[in-house]
XYZ file of C-alpha atoms in Angstrom:
600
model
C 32.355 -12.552 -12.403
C 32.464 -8.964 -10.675
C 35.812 -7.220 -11.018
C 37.797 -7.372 -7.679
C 36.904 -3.307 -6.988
C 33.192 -4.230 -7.239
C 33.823 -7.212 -5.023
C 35.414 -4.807 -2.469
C 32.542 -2.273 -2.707
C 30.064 -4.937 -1.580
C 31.984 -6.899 0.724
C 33.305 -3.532 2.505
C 30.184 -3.059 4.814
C 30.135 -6.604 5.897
C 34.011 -6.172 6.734
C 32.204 -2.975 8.411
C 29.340 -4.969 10.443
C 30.523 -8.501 11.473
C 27.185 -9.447 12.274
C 25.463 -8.166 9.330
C 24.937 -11.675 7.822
C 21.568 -12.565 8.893
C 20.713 -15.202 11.307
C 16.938 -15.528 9.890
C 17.670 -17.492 7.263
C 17.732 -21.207 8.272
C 18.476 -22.395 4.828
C 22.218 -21.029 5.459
C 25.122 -23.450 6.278
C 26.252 -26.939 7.200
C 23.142 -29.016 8.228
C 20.372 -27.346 7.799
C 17.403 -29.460 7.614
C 15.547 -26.998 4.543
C 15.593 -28.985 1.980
C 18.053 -27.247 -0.922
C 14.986 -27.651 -3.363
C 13.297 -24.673 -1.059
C 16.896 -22.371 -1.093
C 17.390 -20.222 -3.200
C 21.277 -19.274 -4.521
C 20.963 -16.127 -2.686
C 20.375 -17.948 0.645
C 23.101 -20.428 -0.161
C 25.770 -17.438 -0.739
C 25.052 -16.162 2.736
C 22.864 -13.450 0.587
C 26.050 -12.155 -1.262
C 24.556 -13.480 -4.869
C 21.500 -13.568 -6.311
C 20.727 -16.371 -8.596
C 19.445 -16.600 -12.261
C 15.971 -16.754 -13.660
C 15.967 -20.546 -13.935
C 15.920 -21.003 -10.623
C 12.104 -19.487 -10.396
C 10.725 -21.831 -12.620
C 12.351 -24.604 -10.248
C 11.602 -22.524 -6.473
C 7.897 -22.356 -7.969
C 7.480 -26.103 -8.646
C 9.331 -27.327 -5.287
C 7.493 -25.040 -3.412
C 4.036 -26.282 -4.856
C 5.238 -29.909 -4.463
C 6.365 -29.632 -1.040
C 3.247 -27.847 0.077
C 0.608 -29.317 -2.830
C -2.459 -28.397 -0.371
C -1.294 -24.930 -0.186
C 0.770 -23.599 -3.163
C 0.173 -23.455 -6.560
C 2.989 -22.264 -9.409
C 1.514 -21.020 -12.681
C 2.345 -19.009 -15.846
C 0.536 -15.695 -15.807
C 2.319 -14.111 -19.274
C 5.232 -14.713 -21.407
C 7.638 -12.045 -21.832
C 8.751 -10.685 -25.427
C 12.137 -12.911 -25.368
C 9.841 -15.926 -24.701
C 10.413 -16.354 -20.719
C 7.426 -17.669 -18.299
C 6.388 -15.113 -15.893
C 5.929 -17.313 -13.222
C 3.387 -16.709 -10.040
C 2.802 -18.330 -6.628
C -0.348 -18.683 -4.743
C -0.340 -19.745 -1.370
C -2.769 -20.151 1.053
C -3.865 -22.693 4.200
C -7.407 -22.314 3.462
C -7.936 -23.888 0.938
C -8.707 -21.246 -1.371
C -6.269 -21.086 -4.358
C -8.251 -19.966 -6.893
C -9.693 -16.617 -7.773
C -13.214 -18.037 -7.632
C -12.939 -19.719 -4.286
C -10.995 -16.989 -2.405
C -14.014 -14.366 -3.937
C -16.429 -17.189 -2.451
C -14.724 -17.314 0.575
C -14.215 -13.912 1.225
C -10.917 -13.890 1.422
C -8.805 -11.373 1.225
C -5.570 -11.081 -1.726
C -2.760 -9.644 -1.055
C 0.171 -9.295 -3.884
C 3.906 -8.594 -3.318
C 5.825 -8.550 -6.640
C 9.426 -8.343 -6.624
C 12.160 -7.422 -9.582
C 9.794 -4.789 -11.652
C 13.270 -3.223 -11.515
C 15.396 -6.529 -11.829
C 18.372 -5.074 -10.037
C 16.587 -4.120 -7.093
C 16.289 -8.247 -6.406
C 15.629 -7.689 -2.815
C 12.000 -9.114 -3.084
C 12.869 -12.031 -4.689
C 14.745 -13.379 -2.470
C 13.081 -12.059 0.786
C 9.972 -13.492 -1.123
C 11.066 -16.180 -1.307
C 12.998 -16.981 2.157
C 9.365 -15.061 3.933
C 6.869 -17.658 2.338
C 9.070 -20.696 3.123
C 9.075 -19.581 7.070
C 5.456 -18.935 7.182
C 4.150 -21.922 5.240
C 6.424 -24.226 8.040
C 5.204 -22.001 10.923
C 8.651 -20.226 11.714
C 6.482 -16.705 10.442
C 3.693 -15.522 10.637
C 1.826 -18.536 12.476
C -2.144 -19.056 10.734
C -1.908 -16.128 8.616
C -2.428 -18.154 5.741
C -5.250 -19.309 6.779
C -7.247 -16.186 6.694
C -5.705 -14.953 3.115
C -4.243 -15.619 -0.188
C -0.837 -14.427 -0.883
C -0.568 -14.299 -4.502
C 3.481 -13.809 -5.078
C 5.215 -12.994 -8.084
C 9.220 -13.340 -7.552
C 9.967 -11.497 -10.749
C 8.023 -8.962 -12.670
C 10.984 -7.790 -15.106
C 11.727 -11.362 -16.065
C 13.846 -10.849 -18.998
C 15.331 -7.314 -17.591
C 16.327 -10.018 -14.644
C 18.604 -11.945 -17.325
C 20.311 -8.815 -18.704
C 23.127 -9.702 -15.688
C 25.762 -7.943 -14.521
C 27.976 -7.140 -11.666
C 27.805 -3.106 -12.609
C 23.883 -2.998 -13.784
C 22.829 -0.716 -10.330
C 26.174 1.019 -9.494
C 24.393 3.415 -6.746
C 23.877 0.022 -4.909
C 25.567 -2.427 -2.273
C 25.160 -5.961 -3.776
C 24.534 -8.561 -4.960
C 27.439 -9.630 -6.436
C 25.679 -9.413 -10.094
C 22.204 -8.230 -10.917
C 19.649 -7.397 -13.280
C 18.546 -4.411 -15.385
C 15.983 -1.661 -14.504
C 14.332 -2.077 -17.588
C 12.811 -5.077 -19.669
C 14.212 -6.191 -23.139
C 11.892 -3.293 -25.310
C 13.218 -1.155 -22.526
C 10.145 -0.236 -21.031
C 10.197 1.149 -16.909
C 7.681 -1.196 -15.693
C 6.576 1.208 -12.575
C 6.538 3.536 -15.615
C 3.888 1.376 -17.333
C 0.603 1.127 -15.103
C -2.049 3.127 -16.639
C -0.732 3.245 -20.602
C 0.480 0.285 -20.180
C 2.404 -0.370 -23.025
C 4.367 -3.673 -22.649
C 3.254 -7.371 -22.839
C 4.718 -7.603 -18.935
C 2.532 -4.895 -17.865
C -0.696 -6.094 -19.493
C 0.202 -9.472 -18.282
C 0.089 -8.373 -14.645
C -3.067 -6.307 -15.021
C -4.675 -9.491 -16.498
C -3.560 -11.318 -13.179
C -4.590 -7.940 -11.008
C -8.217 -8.826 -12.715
C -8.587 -12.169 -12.286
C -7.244 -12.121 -8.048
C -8.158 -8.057 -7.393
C -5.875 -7.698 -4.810
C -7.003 -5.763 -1.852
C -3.274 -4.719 -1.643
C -0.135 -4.857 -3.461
C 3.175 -5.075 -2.477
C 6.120 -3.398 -4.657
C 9.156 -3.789 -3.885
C 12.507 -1.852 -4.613
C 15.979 -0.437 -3.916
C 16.594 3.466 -3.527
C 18.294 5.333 -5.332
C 19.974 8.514 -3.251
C 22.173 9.788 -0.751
C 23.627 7.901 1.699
C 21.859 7.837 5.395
C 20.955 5.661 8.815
C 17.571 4.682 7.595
C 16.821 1.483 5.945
C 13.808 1.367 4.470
C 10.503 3.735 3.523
C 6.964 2.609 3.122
C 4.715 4.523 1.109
C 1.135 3.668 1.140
C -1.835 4.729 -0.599
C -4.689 5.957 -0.098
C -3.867 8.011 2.363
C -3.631 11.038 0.894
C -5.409 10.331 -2.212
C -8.162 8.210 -2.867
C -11.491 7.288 -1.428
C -12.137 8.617 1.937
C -13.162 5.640 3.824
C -9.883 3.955 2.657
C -7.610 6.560 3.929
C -7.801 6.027 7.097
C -7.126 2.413 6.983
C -4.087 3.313 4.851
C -2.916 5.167 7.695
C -3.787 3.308 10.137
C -1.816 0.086 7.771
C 1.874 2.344 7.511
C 1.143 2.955 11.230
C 1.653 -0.984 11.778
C 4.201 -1.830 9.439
C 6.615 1.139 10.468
C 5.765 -0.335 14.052
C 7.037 -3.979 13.075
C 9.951 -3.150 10.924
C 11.215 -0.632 14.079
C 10.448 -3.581 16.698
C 13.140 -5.667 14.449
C 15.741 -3.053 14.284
C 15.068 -1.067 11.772
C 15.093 2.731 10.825
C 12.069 3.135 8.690
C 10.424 5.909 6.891
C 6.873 7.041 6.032
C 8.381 9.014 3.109
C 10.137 8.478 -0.396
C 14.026 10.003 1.078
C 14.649 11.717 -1.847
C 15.949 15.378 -1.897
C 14.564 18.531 -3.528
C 17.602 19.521 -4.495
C 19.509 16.525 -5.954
C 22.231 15.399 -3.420
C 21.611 18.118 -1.062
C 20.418 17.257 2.532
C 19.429 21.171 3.331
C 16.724 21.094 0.631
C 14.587 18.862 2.240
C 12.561 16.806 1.392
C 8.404 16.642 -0.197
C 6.405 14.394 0.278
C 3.472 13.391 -2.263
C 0.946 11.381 -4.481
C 2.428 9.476 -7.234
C 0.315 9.547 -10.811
C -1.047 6.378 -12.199
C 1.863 4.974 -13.972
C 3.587 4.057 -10.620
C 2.343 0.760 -8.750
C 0.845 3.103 -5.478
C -0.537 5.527 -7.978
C -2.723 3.244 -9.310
C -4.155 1.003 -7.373
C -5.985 4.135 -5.464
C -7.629 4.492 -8.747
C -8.817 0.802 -8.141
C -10.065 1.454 -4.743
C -7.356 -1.205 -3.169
C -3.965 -0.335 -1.449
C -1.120 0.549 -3.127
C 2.102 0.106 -1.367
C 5.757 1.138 -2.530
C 8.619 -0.488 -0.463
C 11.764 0.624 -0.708
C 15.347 -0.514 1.214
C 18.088 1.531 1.486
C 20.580 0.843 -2.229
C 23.244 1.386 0.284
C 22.647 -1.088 3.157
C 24.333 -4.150 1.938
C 22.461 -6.839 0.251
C 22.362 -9.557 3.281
C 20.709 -6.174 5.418
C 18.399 -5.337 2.669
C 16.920 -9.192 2.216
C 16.374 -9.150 5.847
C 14.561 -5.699 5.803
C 12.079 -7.197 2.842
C 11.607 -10.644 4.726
C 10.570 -8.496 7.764
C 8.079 -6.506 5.541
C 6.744 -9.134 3.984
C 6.127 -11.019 6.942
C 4.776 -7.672 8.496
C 2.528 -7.430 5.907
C 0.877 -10.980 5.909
C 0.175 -10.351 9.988
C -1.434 -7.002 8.768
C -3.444 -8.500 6.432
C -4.859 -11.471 8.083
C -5.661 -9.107 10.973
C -7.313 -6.625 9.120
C -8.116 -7.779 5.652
C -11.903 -8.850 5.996
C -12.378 -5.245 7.441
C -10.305 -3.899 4.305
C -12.331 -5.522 1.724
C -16.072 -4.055 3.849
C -14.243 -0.363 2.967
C -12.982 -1.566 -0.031
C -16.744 -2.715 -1.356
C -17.950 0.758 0.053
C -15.481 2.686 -1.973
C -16.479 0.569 -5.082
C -20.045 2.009 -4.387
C -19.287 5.697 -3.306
C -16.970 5.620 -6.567
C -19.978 5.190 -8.532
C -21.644 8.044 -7.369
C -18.692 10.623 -8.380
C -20.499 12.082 -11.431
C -20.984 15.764 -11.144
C -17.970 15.913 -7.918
C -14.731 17.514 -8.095
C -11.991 15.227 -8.314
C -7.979 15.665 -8.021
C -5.893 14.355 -10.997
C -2.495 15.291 -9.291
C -1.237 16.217 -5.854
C 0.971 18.333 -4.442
C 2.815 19.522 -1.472
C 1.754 22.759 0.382
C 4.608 24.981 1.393
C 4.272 24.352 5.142
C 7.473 23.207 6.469
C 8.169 21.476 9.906
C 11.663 20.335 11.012
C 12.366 16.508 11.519
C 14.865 14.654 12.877
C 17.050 12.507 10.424
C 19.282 9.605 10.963
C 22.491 10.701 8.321
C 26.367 10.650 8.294
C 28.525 13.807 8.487
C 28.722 15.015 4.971
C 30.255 17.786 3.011
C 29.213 19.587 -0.203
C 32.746 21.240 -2.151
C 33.255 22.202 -5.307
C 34.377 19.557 -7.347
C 37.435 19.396 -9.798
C 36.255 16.795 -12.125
C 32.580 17.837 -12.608
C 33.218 21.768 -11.802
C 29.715 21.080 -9.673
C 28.858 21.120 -5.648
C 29.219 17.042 -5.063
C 28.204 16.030 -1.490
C 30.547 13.353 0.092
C 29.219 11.443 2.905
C 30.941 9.651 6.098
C 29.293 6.953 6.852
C 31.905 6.606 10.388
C 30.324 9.315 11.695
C 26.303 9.265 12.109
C 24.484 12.562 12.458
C 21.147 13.422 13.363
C 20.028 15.919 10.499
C 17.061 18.724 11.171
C 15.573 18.129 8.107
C 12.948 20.601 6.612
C 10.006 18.580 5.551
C 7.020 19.167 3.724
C 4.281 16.334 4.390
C 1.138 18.180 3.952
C -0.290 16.862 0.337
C -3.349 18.847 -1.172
C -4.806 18.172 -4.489
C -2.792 20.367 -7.657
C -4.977 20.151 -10.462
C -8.832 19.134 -9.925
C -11.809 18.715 -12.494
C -15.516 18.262 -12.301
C -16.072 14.988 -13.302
C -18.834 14.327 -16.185
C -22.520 13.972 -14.366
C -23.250 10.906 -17.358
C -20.079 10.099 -18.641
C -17.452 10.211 -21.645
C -18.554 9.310 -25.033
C -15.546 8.268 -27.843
C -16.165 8.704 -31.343
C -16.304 5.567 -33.358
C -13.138 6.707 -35.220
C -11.170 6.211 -31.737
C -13.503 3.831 -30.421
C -11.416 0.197 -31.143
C -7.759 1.998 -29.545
C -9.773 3.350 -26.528
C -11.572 0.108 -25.660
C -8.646 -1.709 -25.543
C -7.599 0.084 -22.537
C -10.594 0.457 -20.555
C -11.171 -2.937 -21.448
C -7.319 -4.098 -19.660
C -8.183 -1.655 -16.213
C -11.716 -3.508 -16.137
C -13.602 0.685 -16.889
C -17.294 -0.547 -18.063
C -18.207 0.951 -21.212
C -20.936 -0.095 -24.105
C -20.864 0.606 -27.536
C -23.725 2.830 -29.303
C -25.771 0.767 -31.769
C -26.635 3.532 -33.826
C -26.391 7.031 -34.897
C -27.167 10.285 -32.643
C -27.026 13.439 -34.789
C -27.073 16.487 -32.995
C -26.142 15.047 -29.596
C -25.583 17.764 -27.154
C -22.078 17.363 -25.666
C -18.994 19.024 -23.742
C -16.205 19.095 -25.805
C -12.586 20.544 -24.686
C -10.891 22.439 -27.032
C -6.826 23.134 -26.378
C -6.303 26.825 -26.347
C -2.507 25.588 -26.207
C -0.853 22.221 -26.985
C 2.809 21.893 -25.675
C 4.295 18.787 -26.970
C 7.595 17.671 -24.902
C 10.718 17.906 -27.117
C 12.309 14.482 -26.493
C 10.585 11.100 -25.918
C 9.415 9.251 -22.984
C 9.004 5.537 -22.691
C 8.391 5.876 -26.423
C 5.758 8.590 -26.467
C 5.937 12.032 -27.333
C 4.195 13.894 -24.608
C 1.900 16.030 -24.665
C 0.134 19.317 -22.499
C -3.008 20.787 -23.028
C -4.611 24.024 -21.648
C -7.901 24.386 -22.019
C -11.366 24.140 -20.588
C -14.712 21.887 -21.414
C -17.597 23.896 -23.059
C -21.304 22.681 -24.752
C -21.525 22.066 -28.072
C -23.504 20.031 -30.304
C -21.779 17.291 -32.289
C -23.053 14.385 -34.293
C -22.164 10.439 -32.818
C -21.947 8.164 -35.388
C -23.037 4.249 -34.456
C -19.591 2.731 -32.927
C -19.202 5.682 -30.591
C -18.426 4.302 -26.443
C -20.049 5.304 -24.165
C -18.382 4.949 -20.571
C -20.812 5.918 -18.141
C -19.054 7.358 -14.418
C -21.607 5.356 -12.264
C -19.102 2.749 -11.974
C -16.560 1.028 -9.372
C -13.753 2.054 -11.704
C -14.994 5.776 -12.618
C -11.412 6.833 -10.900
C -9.241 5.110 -13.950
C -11.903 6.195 -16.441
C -10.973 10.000 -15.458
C -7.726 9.368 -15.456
C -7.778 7.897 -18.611
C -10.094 10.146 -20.326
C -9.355 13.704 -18.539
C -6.930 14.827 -21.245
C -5.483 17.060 -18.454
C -4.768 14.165 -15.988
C -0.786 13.360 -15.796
C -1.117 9.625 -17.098
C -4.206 9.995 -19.835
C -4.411 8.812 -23.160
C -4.124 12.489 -24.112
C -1.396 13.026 -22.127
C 0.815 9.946 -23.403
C 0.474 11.155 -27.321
C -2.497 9.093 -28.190
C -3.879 11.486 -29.823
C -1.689 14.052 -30.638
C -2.684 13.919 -34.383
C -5.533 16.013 -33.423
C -3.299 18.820 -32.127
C -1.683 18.793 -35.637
C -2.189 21.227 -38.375
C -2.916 19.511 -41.420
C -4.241 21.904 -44.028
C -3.351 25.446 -44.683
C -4.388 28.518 -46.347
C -1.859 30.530 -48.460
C -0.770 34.203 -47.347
C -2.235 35.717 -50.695
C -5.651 33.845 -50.763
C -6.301 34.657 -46.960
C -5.325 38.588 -47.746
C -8.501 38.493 -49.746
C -9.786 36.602 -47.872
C -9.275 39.295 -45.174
C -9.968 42.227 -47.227
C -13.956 40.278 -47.954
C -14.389 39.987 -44.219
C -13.575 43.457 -43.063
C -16.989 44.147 -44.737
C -18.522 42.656 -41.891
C -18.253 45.382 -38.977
C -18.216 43.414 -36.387
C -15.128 41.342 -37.828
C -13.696 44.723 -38.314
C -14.370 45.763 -34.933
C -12.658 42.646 -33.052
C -9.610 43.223 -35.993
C -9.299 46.612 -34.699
C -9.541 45.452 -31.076
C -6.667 42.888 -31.192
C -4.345 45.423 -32.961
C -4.832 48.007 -30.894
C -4.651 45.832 -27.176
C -2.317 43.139 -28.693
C 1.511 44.038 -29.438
C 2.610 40.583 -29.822
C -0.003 39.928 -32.421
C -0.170 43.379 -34.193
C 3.621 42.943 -34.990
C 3.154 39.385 -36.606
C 1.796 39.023 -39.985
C 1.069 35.259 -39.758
C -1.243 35.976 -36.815
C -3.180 38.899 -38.323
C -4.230 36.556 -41.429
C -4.560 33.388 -39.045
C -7.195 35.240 -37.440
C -9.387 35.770 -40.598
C -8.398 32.139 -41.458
C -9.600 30.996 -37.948
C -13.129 32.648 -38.944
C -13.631 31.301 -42.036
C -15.720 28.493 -43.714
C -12.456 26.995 -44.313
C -11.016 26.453 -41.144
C -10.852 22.715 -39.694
C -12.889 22.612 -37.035
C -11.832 19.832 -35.505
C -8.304 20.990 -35.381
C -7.163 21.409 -31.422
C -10.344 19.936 -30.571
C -9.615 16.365 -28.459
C -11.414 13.175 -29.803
C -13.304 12.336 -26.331
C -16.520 14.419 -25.297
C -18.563 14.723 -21.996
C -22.107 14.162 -21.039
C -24.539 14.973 -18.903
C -26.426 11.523 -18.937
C -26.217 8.560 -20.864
C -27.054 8.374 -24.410
């Protein structure tokens, strides 16, 4: 049980706003007629708790018995400490298969809840939202012109690491889960390495239903303000071009529901520049492929991030997600058959990208406009325990904050993409066709050998490795450019050719410059590792032998004289005969994936 000073920090802004206990929910007191199979232990608390695991399992099977002609309840993985990962698909036309909803041409949407089990909000609101519009209280026939594939809990066995303290920037439930799943892995950390059995669970499911849009939903973290919720959609500003504008067009719509039921929504992630400081502003931007919205872009579907306000109290923040959610079905059975027409285009134009420049991250400009913000008074004072500026907040006194914001988002760093494609030598051929073959990239395998093959090859002029580890990785940064050479494939080399509907995951994969690659997540960082040397004695006459040569004496003479750095160190002045010699491992710096112009 929580300790009575947690118990008062979620029960104070109910004590705060008598009517905050929602009024949606018909599953809530004395008489209702909603069967308690259908209720979930959040519902029954008056949205104070949220209940254990154990009740999905059960909530899946009631709901598919009560409705058997429009809900199914499968297993779609098994998590490391054993748990089902349990999905419901729902749908009133009679499509509840992958097959027949492709048949159909019907479009998939996909709202996961708990890939940070202590942001439970979508479970629950998942939950109480599919009940309502399956008996007609939500929603009415929106079922009937979709499937809603919905998975209550993505972090299943995070979800069981309970505890009244687990999110302690946030107002309730009573007890909740952890961020993080048993190995410790950040889920919406996990989408393009994907690295955990969860994660490559969920991509099998994203396969077998391709989603035209997916639903994530969350809690903030952050300062304490008016609004309640932010929707962050993409494309919009990434992405294929056709699809933008429908992304627009979608947060347009669902900022318009949530504000005709009250609340104070945002087309923006409301985090600071500055950490805790209102007066920084705030940027807006593209997320890279490891988050949920980053990649489904890549996919050519819709990517959506929701997130409520930590600080609203839990009973608010259900409500908020159950409005969402239902917003979301009306949006997509309104709009879905034209989604998956831009959708199939995109697929196309995507396979036509060879030879284009493409973005691999995103950026704000420095344009600035002033917006109106709905905050509390707050103060920022020097702070005795810390010694740092900490910002206190009044939440009995609302403000309306000018709040620099920078919403203009350009591409950062942008590559020409390969006219043929990428080719992996056989030696790193089984690792990298594991992952293209989990993101569905097309690739073949070479039958036999190609000496001589003329190739682009990128070779690091700098490799920055990142001093502590990430999600398990040791990062790493390249600099460097892509430049022909010829190279010999031996038979087991891939091939993935860019004329495909997926050529935006192979770059983003393969690019060793592109935030979420292979490169960039240490696959390879052997490569960037010096493995043989040559000692300081044998490379002096080494040294002495080349200076014969007058035009390695030349360029000697050159670097001394126009490089102070390097004149002063003796390990450089031998590396660079050692660099130029017969000796010198060639394929040191140089990364394991090549370009080409057409297909082998």
């Amino acid at each position: 049980m929580p300790s009575p000073a947690r118990r008062l920090q979620m029960l104070l802004p109910l004590l705060l706003l008598p009517c905050a206990l929602p009024a949606f929910a018909a599953g809530v007191g004395a008489g209702s007629e909603v069967p308690a199979a259908l209720v979930t232990e959040s519902e029954r608390s008056g949205f104070i708790r949220t209940g254990r695991y154990d009740e999905v399992p059960a909530l899946c099977e009631a709901f598919a018995a009560r409705w058997p002609d429009a809900v199914r309840c499968s297993d779609f993985g098994t998590t490391p400490e054993g748990r089902p990962m349990k999905v419901l698909v729902a749908s009133r036309s009679g499509a509840l298969t992958p097959a027949a909803a492709r048949a159909a041409n019907l479009p998939v949407l996909l709202v996961q809840g708990g890939i940070h089990a202590g942001e439970i909000d979508g479970k629950d609101a998942g939950f109480l939202a599919l009940r309502q519009v399956l008996d007609g209280e939500a929603a009415p026939g929106a079922l009937e012109q979709q499937v809603l594939v919905f998975v209550p809990v993505f972090n299943v066995d995070g979800h069981e690491r309970f505890g009244a303290w687990n999110r302690p920037n946030q107002r309730g439930p009573e007890e909740m889960g952890w961020r993080t799943t048993a190995q410790n892995f950040n889920l919406n950390r996990d989408y393009l390495k994907a690295d955990s059995a969860e994660m490559q669970a969920m991509l099998r499911l994203v396969a077998e239903w391709d989603p035209i849009a997916t639903v994530d939903l969350h809690a903030t973290n952050g300062a304490q303000f008016e609004h309640d919720i932010s929707v962050q959609i993409e494309p919009l500003h990434s992405g294929d071009q056709g699809l933008r504008a429908a992304g627009l067009d979608l947060r347009t719509g669902l900022l318009a529901a949530l504000s005709a039921t009250g609340s104070l929504p945002l087309p923006f992630y409301p985090s600071f520049i500055e950490d805790d400081n209102p007066d920084s502003g705030i940027a807006d931007g593209v997320p890279p492929p490891r988050f949920s919205h980053g990649y489904f872009p890549l996919r050519n579907r819709f990517g959506i991030l929701v997130e409520t306000h930590s600080w609203k109290s839990y009973p608010v923040r259900v409500r908020i997600t159950r409005n969402l959610v239902v917003a979301m079905l009306e949006q997509t059975a309104r709009h879905g058959t034209q989604w998956l027409h831009l959708a199939r285009a995109a697929d196309a134009a995507a396979a036509r990208l060879g030879g284009t420049r493409m973005a691999l991250d995103y950026r704000a400009s420095d344009h600035v406009r002033q917006v109106d913000f709905r905050g509390y008074a707050w103060t920022r004072t020097p702070s005795d325990i810390s010694g740092a500026l900490m910002t206190r907040y009044d939440e009995s006194v609302p403000q309306v904050w000018s709040m620099p914001l920078r919403d203009e988002v350009l591409p950062g760093r942008t590559v020409v993409a390969p006219r043929g494609g990428y080719v992996v030598p056989s030696r790193h051929a089984a690792r990298v066709a594991e992952a293209l073959r989990l993101h569905g990239v097309e690739f073949r395998t070479l039958d036999g050998a190609r000496p001589a093959t003329a190739v682009q090859v990128f070779r690091a002029d700098t490799a920055t490795f990142a001093k502590s580890s990430s999600e398990g990785h040791q990062r790493l940064e390249l600099a460097g450019d892509w430049q022909p050479e010829t190279h010999d494939l031996a038979a087991g080399a891939l091939f993935v050719p860019i004329a495909q509907a997926r050529s935006r995951v192979a770059v983003a994969l393969l690019e060793p410059q592109a935030p979420d690659s292979l490169a960039a997540w240490g696959a390879f960082n052997n490569a960037f590792e010096r493995k043989e040397y040559m000692e300081a004695y044998v490379a002096e006459d080494v040294a002495r032998d080349m200076l014969r040569d007058p035009a390695v004496k030349a360029a000697f003479e050159d670097r001394l004289r126009d490089d102070a750095a390097f004149a002063a160190s003796p390990q450089a002045r031998l590396e660079f005969f050692y660099r130029l010699h017969a000796s010198w491992d060639e394929r040191f710096s140089l990364y394991p994936v090549f370009r080409m112009d057409s297909a082998p």
